[in-house]
Amino acid sequence: QVQLVESGGGLVQAGGSLRLSCAASGRTFSSYAMGWFRQAPGKDREFVAAISRSGIWTSYADTVKDRFTISRDNAKNTIYLQMNSLKPEDTAVYYCAANPSGVSDNAPSYDSWGQGTRVTVSS
């Protein structure tokens, strides 16, 4: 497992942008696919985006496709989520997670989770 710490959340107006970061500890970071999930108040945790170990392959939820971009820098043990054209419905706590098996939208397949960072989009 790896330890994950998210940052970059905050309050933004609709149409604005934010970039989330997730720093990982441990020398095995590049052996994990990584993902972002989010949980809005009163709702279940949902998949947002995932990226392969090399960063070549990515996957997005339909609700964020063409607005969000996931990326990673293995030299810095960090992944990012660039969020553009934000909407009030993007308001949630965002979590990064590590998956030893590969890119997936299935939360139980991830074995390490961060503590989350809150994103609030005002209308």
JSON list of C-alpha atoms in Angstrom, two decimals:
[
{"chain": "A", "resi": 1, "resn": "GLN", "atom": "CA", "xyz": [0.00, 0.00, 0.00]},
{"chain": "A", "resi": 2, "resn": "VAL", "atom": "CA", "xyz": [0.90, 3.63, -0.39]},
{"chain": "A", "resi": 3, "resn": "GLN", "atom": "CA", "xyz": [0.03, 6.67, 1.69]},
{"chain": "A", "resi": 4, "resn": "LEU", "atom": "CA", "xyz": [-1.85, 9.35, -0.21]},
{"chain": "A", "resi": 5, "resn": "VAL", "atom": "CA", "xyz": [-2.44, 13.02, 0.60]},
{"chain": "A", "resi": 6, "resn": "GLU", "atom": "CA", "xyz": [-4.74, 15.19, -1.51]},
{"chain": "A", "resi": 7, "resn": "SER", "atom": "CA", "xyz": [-4.61, 18.97, -1.79]},
{"chain": "A", "resi": 8, "resn": "GLY", "atom": "CA", "xyz": [-5.96, 21.76, -3.95]},
{"chain": "A", "resi": 9, "resn": "GLY", "atom": "CA", "xyz": [-9.61, 21.76, -3.03]},
{"chain": "A", "resi": 10, "resn": "GLY", "atom": "CA", "xyz": [-11.54, 24.93, -2.29]},
{"chain": "A", "resi": 11, "resn": "LEU", "atom": "CA", "xyz": [-14.41, 27.18, -3.24]},
{"chain": "A", "resi": 12, "resn": "VAL", "atom": "CA", "xyz": [-14.83, 28.23, -6.86]},
{"chain": "A", "resi": 13, "resn": "GLN", "atom": "CA", "xyz": [-17.58, 29.79, -8.93]},
{"chain": "A", "resi": 14, "resn": "ALA", "atom": "CA", "xyz": [-19.35, 27.84, -11.62]},
{"chain": "A", "resi": 15, "resn": "GLY", "atom": "CA", "xyz": [-17.34, 27.89, -14.82]},
{"chain": "A", "resi": 16, "resn": "GLY", "atom": "CA", "xyz": [-14.07, 28.16, -12.93]},
{"chain": "A", "resi": 17, "resn": "SER", "atom": "CA", "xyz": [-11.15, 25.78, -12.63]},
{"chain": "A", "resi": 18, "resn": "LEU", "atom": "CA", "xyz": [-9.23, 23.96, -9.92]},
{"chain": "A", "resi": 19, "resn": "ARG", "atom": "CA", "xyz": [-6.31, 21.56, -9.95]},
{"chain": "A", "resi": 20, "resn": "LEU", "atom": "CA", "xyz": [-6.18, 18.82, -7.36]},
{"chain": "A", "resi": 21, "resn": "SER", "atom": "CA", "xyz": [-2.96, 17.08, -6.43]},
{"chain": "A", "resi": 22, "resn": "CYS", "atom": "CA", "xyz": [-2.35, 13.77, -4.71]},
{"chain": "A", "resi": 23, "resn": "ALA", "atom": "CA", "xyz": [1.11, 13.07, -3.29]},
{"chain": "A", "resi": 24, "resn": "ALA", "atom": "CA", "xyz": [2.08, 9.47, -2.62]},
{"chain": "A", "resi": 25, "resn": "SER", "atom": "CA", "xyz": [4.72, 8.12, -0.32]},
{"chain": "A", "resi": 26, "resn": "GLY", "atom": "CA", "xyz": [6.71, 4.99, -1.03]},
{"chain": "A", "resi": 27, "resn": "ARG", "atom": "CA", "xyz": [9.01, 3.83, -3.79]},
{"chain": "A", "resi": 28, "resn": "THR", "atom": "CA", "xyz": [6.37, 1.69, -5.50]},
{"chain": "A", "resi": 29, "resn": "PHE", "atom": "CA", "xyz": [4.17, 4.53, -6.74]},
{"chain": "A", "resi": 30, "resn": "SER", "atom": "CA", "xyz": [4.83, 3.77, -10.41]},
{"chain": "A", "resi": 31, "resn": "SER", "atom": "CA", "xyz": [3.56, 0.22, -9.93]},
{"chain": "A", "resi": 32, "resn": "TYR", "atom": "CA", "xyz": [0.05, 1.47, -9.18]},
{"chain": "A", "resi": 33, "resn": "ALA", "atom": "CA", "xyz": [-2.70, 2.69, -11.44]},
{"chain": "A", "resi": 34, "resn": "MET", "atom": "CA", "xyz": [-4.31, 5.70, -9.80]},
{"chain": "A", "resi": 35, "resn": "GLY", "atom": "CA", "xyz": [-7.80, 7.06, -9.64]},
{"chain": "A", "resi": 36, "resn": "TRP", "atom": "CA", "xyz": [-9.94, 9.93, -8.46]},
{"chain": "A", "resi": 37, "resn": "PHE", "atom": "CA", "xyz": [-13.33, 9.40, -6.86]},
{"chain": "A", "resi": 38, "resn": "ARG", "atom": "CA", "xyz": [-15.77, 11.84, -5.31]},
{"chain": "A", "resi": 39, "resn": "GLN", "atom": "CA", "xyz": [-18.57, 11.78, -2.80]},
{"chain": "A", "resi": 40, "resn": "ALA", "atom": "CA", "xyz": [-21.25, 14.46, -2.67]},
{"chain": "A", "resi": 41, "resn": "PRO", "atom": "CA", "xyz": [-23.34, 15.02, 0.46]},
{"chain": "A", "resi": 42, "resn": "GLY", "atom": "CA", "xyz": [-25.93, 12.29, 0.82]},
{"chain": "A", "resi": 43, "resn": "LYS", "atom": "CA", "xyz": [-24.64, 10.35, -2.17]},
{"chain": "A", "resi": 44, "resn": "ASP", "atom": "CA", "xyz": [-22.48, 7.31, -2.76]},
{"chain": "A", "resi": 45, "resn": "ARG", "atom": "CA", "xyz": [-18.83, 7.60, -3.72]},
{"chain": "A", "resi": 46, "resn": "GLU", "atom": "CA", "xyz": [-18.48, 7.70, -7.49]},
{"chain": "A", "resi": 47, "resn": "PHE", "atom": "CA", "xyz": [-15.70, 7.22, -9.99]},
{"chain": "A", "resi": 48, "resn": "VAL", "atom": "CA", "xyz": [-14.25, 10.31, -11.63]},
{"chain": "A", "resi": 49, "resn": "ALA", "atom": "CA", "xyz": [-11.09, 9.34, -13.52]},
{"chain": "A", "resi": 50, "resn": "ALA", "atom": "CA", "xyz": [-8.23, 6.85, -13.57]},
{"chain": "A", "resi": 51, "resn": "ILE", "atom": "CA", "xyz": [-4.77, 6.64, -15.10]},
{"chain": "A", "resi": 52, "resn": "SER", "atom": "CA", "xyz": [-2.48, 3.73, -15.85]},
{"chain": "A", "resi": 53, "resn": "ARG", "atom": "CA", "xyz": [0.94, 3.14, -14.28]},
{"chain": "A", "resi": 54, "resn": "SER", "atom": "CA", "xyz": [2.73, 4.74, -17.22]},
{"chain": "A", "resi": 55, "resn": "GLY", "atom": "CA", "xyz": [0.17, 7.50, -17.67]},
{"chain": "A", "resi": 56, "resn": "ILE", "atom": "CA", "xyz": [-0.61, 6.44, -21.23]},
{"chain": "A", "resi": 57, "resn": "TRP", "atom": "CA", "xyz": [-4.11, 5.14, -20.56]},
{"chain": "A", "resi": 58, "resn": "THR", "atom": "CA", "xyz": [-6.85, 7.17, -18.94]},
{"chain": "A", "resi": 59, "resn": "SER", "atom": "CA", "xyz": [-10.53, 6.65, -18.21]},
{"chain": "A", "resi": 60, "resn": "TYR", "atom": "CA", "xyz": [-13.23, 9.17, -17.28]},
{"chain": "A", "resi": 61, "resn": "ALA", "atom": "CA", "xyz": [-16.78, 9.17, -16.02]},
{"chain": "A", "resi": 62, "resn": "ASP", "atom": "CA", "xyz": [-19.15, 10.52, -18.64]},
{"chain": "A", "resi": 63, "resn": "THR", "atom": "CA", "xyz": [-20.12, 13.36, -16.30]},
{"chain": "A", "resi": 64, "resn": "VAL", "atom": "CA", "xyz": [-16.61, 14.83, -16.35]},
{"chain": "A", "resi": 65, "resn": "LYS", "atom": "CA", "xyz": [-15.30, 13.80, -19.77]},
{"chain": "A", "resi": 66, "resn": "ASP", "atom": "CA", "xyz": [-13.99, 16.77, -21.78]},
{"chain": "A", "resi": 67, "resn": "ARG", "atom": "CA", "xyz": [-13.88, 18.94, -18.63]},
{"chain": "A", "resi": 68, "resn": "PHE", "atom": "CA", "xyz": [-11.47, 17.07, -16.32]},
{"chain": "A", "resi": 69, "resn": "THR", "atom": "CA", "xyz": [-7.99, 15.78, -17.08]},
{"chain": "A", "resi": 70, "resn": "ILE", "atom": "CA", "xyz": [-6.07, 13.28, -15.00]},
{"chain": "A", "resi": 71, "resn": "SER", "atom": "CA", "xyz": [-2.29, 13.14, -15.19]},
{"chain": "A", "resi": 72, "resn": "ARG", "atom": "CA", "xyz": [0.66, 11.82, -13.21]},
{"chain": "A", "resi": 73, "resn": "ASP", "atom": "CA", "xyz": [4.31, 12.57, -12.64]},
{"chain": "A", "resi": 74, "resn": "ASN", "atom": "CA", "xyz": [6.05, 9.39, -11.49]},
{"chain": "A", "resi": 75, "resn": "ALA", "atom": "CA", "xyz": [9.25, 11.30, -10.73]},
{"chain": "A", "resi": 76, "resn": "LYS", "atom": "CA", "xyz": [7.32, 13.35, -8.17]},
{"chain": "A", "resi": 77, "resn": "ASN", "atom": "CA", "xyz": [5.06, 10.53, -6.94]},
{"chain": "A", "resi": 78, "resn": "THR", "atom": "CA", "xyz": [2.08, 12.75, -7.68]},
{"chain": "A", "resi": 79, "resn": "ILE", "atom": "CA", "xyz": [-1.12, 12.64, -9.66]},
{"chain": "A", "resi": 80, "resn": "TYR", "atom": "CA", "xyz": [-3.26, 15.57, -10.67]},
{"chain": "A", "resi": 81, "resn": "LEU", "atom": "CA", "xyz": [-6.85, 16.30, -11.61]},
{"chain": "A", "resi": 82, "resn": "GLN", "atom": "CA", "xyz": [-7.31, 19.44, -13.68]},
{"chain": "A", "resi": 83, "resn": "MET", "atom": "CA", "xyz": [-10.96, 20.45, -13.42]},
{"chain": "A", "resi": 84, "resn": "ASN", "atom": "CA", "xyz": [-12.32, 23.02, -15.87]},
{"chain": "A", "resi": 85, "resn": "SER", "atom": "CA", "xyz": [-15.81, 24.38, -16.52]},
{"chain": "A", "resi": 86, "resn": "LEU", "atom": "CA", "xyz": [-16.84, 23.40, -13.03]},
{"chain": "A", "resi": 87, "resn": "LYS", "atom": "CA", "xyz": [-20.52, 23.00, -12.23]},
{"chain": "A", "resi": 88, "resn": "PRO", "atom": "CA", "xyz": [-22.37, 23.10, -8.90]},
{"chain": "A", "resi": 89, "resn": "GLU", "atom": "CA", "xyz": [-22.99, 19.36, -9.27]},
{"chain": "A", "resi": 90, "resn": "ASP", "atom": "CA", "xyz": [-19.21, 18.81, -9.10]},
{"chain": "A", "resi": 91, "resn": "THR", "atom": "CA", "xyz": [-19.35, 19.82, -5.43]},
{"chain": "A", "resi": 92, "resn": "ALA", "atom": "CA", "xyz": [-18.00, 16.90, -3.40]},
{"chain": "A", "resi": 93, "resn": "VAL", "atom": "CA", "xyz": [-15.11, 15.56, -1.41]},
{"chain": "A", "resi": 94, "resn": "TYR", "atom": "CA", "xyz": [-12.54, 14.26, -3.87]},
{"chain": "A", "resi": 95, "resn": "TYR", "atom": "CA", "xyz": [-10.41, 11.24, -3.03]},
{"chain": "A", "resi": 96, "resn": "CYS", "atom": "CA", "xyz": [-7.41, 9.80, -4.77]},
{"chain": "A", "resi": 97, "resn": "ALA", "atom": "CA", "xyz": [-6.78, 6.06, -4.63]},
{"chain": "A", "resi": 98, "resn": "ALA", "atom": "CA", "xyz": [-4.17, 3.52, -5.70]},
{"chain": "A", "resi": 99, "resn": "ASN", "atom": "CA", "xyz": [-4.93, 0.32, -7.59]},
{"chain": "A", "resi": 100, "resn": "PRO", "atom": "CA", "xyz": [-2.33, -2.47, -7.85]},
{"chain": "A", "resi": 101, "resn": "SER", "atom": "CA", "xyz": [-4.32, -4.21, -10.61]},
{"chain": "A", "resi": 102, "resn": "GLY", "atom": "CA", "xyz": [-4.74, -1.49, -13.21]},
{"chain": "A", "resi": 103, "resn": "VAL", "atom": "CA", "xyz": [-7.14, 1.15, -14.47]},
{"chain": "A", "resi": 104, "resn": "SER", "atom": "CA", "xyz": [-10.61, 0.61, -13.06]},
{"chain": "A", "resi": 105, "resn": "ASP", "atom": "CA", "xyz": [-13.79, 2.46, -12.17]},
{"chain": "A", "resi": 106, "resn": "ASN", "atom": "CA", "xyz": [-14.51, -0.06, -9.40]},
{"chain": "A", "resi": 107, "resn": "ALA", "atom": "CA", "xyz": [-13.78, 1.43, -5.98]},
{"chain": "A", "resi": 108, "resn": "PRO", "atom": "CA", "xyz": [-13.24, -1.90, -4.12]},
{"chain": "A", "resi": 109, "resn": "SER", "atom": "CA", "xyz": [-10.32, -2.70, -6.45]},
{"chain": "A", "resi": 110, "resn": "TYR", "atom": "CA", "xyz": [-8.35, 0.22, -4.98]},
{"chain": "A", "resi": 111, "resn": "ASP", "atom": "CA", "xyz": [-6.38, -0.66, -1.85]},
{"chain": "A", "resi": 112, "resn": "SER", "atom": "CA", "xyz": [-5.12, 2.73, -0.68]},
{"chain": "A", "resi": 113, "resn": "TRP", "atom": "CA", "xyz": [-7.11, 5.94, -0.20]},
{"chain": "A", "resi": 114, "resn": "GLY", "atom": "CA", "xyz": [-6.35, 9.51, 0.78]},
{"chain": "A", "resi": 115, "resn": "GLN", "atom": "CA", "xyz": [-8.30, 11.52, 3.31]},
{"chain": "A", "resi": 116, "resn": "GLY", "atom": "CA", "xyz": [-10.03, 13.64, 0.67]},
{"chain": "A", "resi": 117, "resn": "THR", "atom": "CA", "xyz": [-10.12, 17.29, -0.30]},
{"chain": "A", "resi": 118, "resn": "ARG", "atom": "CA", "xyz": [-13.33, 19.29, -0.48]},
{"chain": "A", "resi": 119, "resn": "VAL", "atom": "CA", "xyz": [-14.42, 21.07, -3.65]},
{"chain": "A", "resi": 120, "resn": "THR", "atom": "CA", "xyz": [-17.34, 23.48, -3.53]},
{"chain": "A", "resi": 121, "resn": "VAL", "atom": "CA", "xyz": [-18.71, 25.05, -6.70]},
{"chain": "A", "resi": 122, "resn": "SER", "atom": "CA", "xyz": [-21.06, 27.97, -6.21]},
{"chain": "A", "resi": 123, "resn": "SER", "atom": "CA", "xyz": [-23.71, 28.91, -8.75]}
]
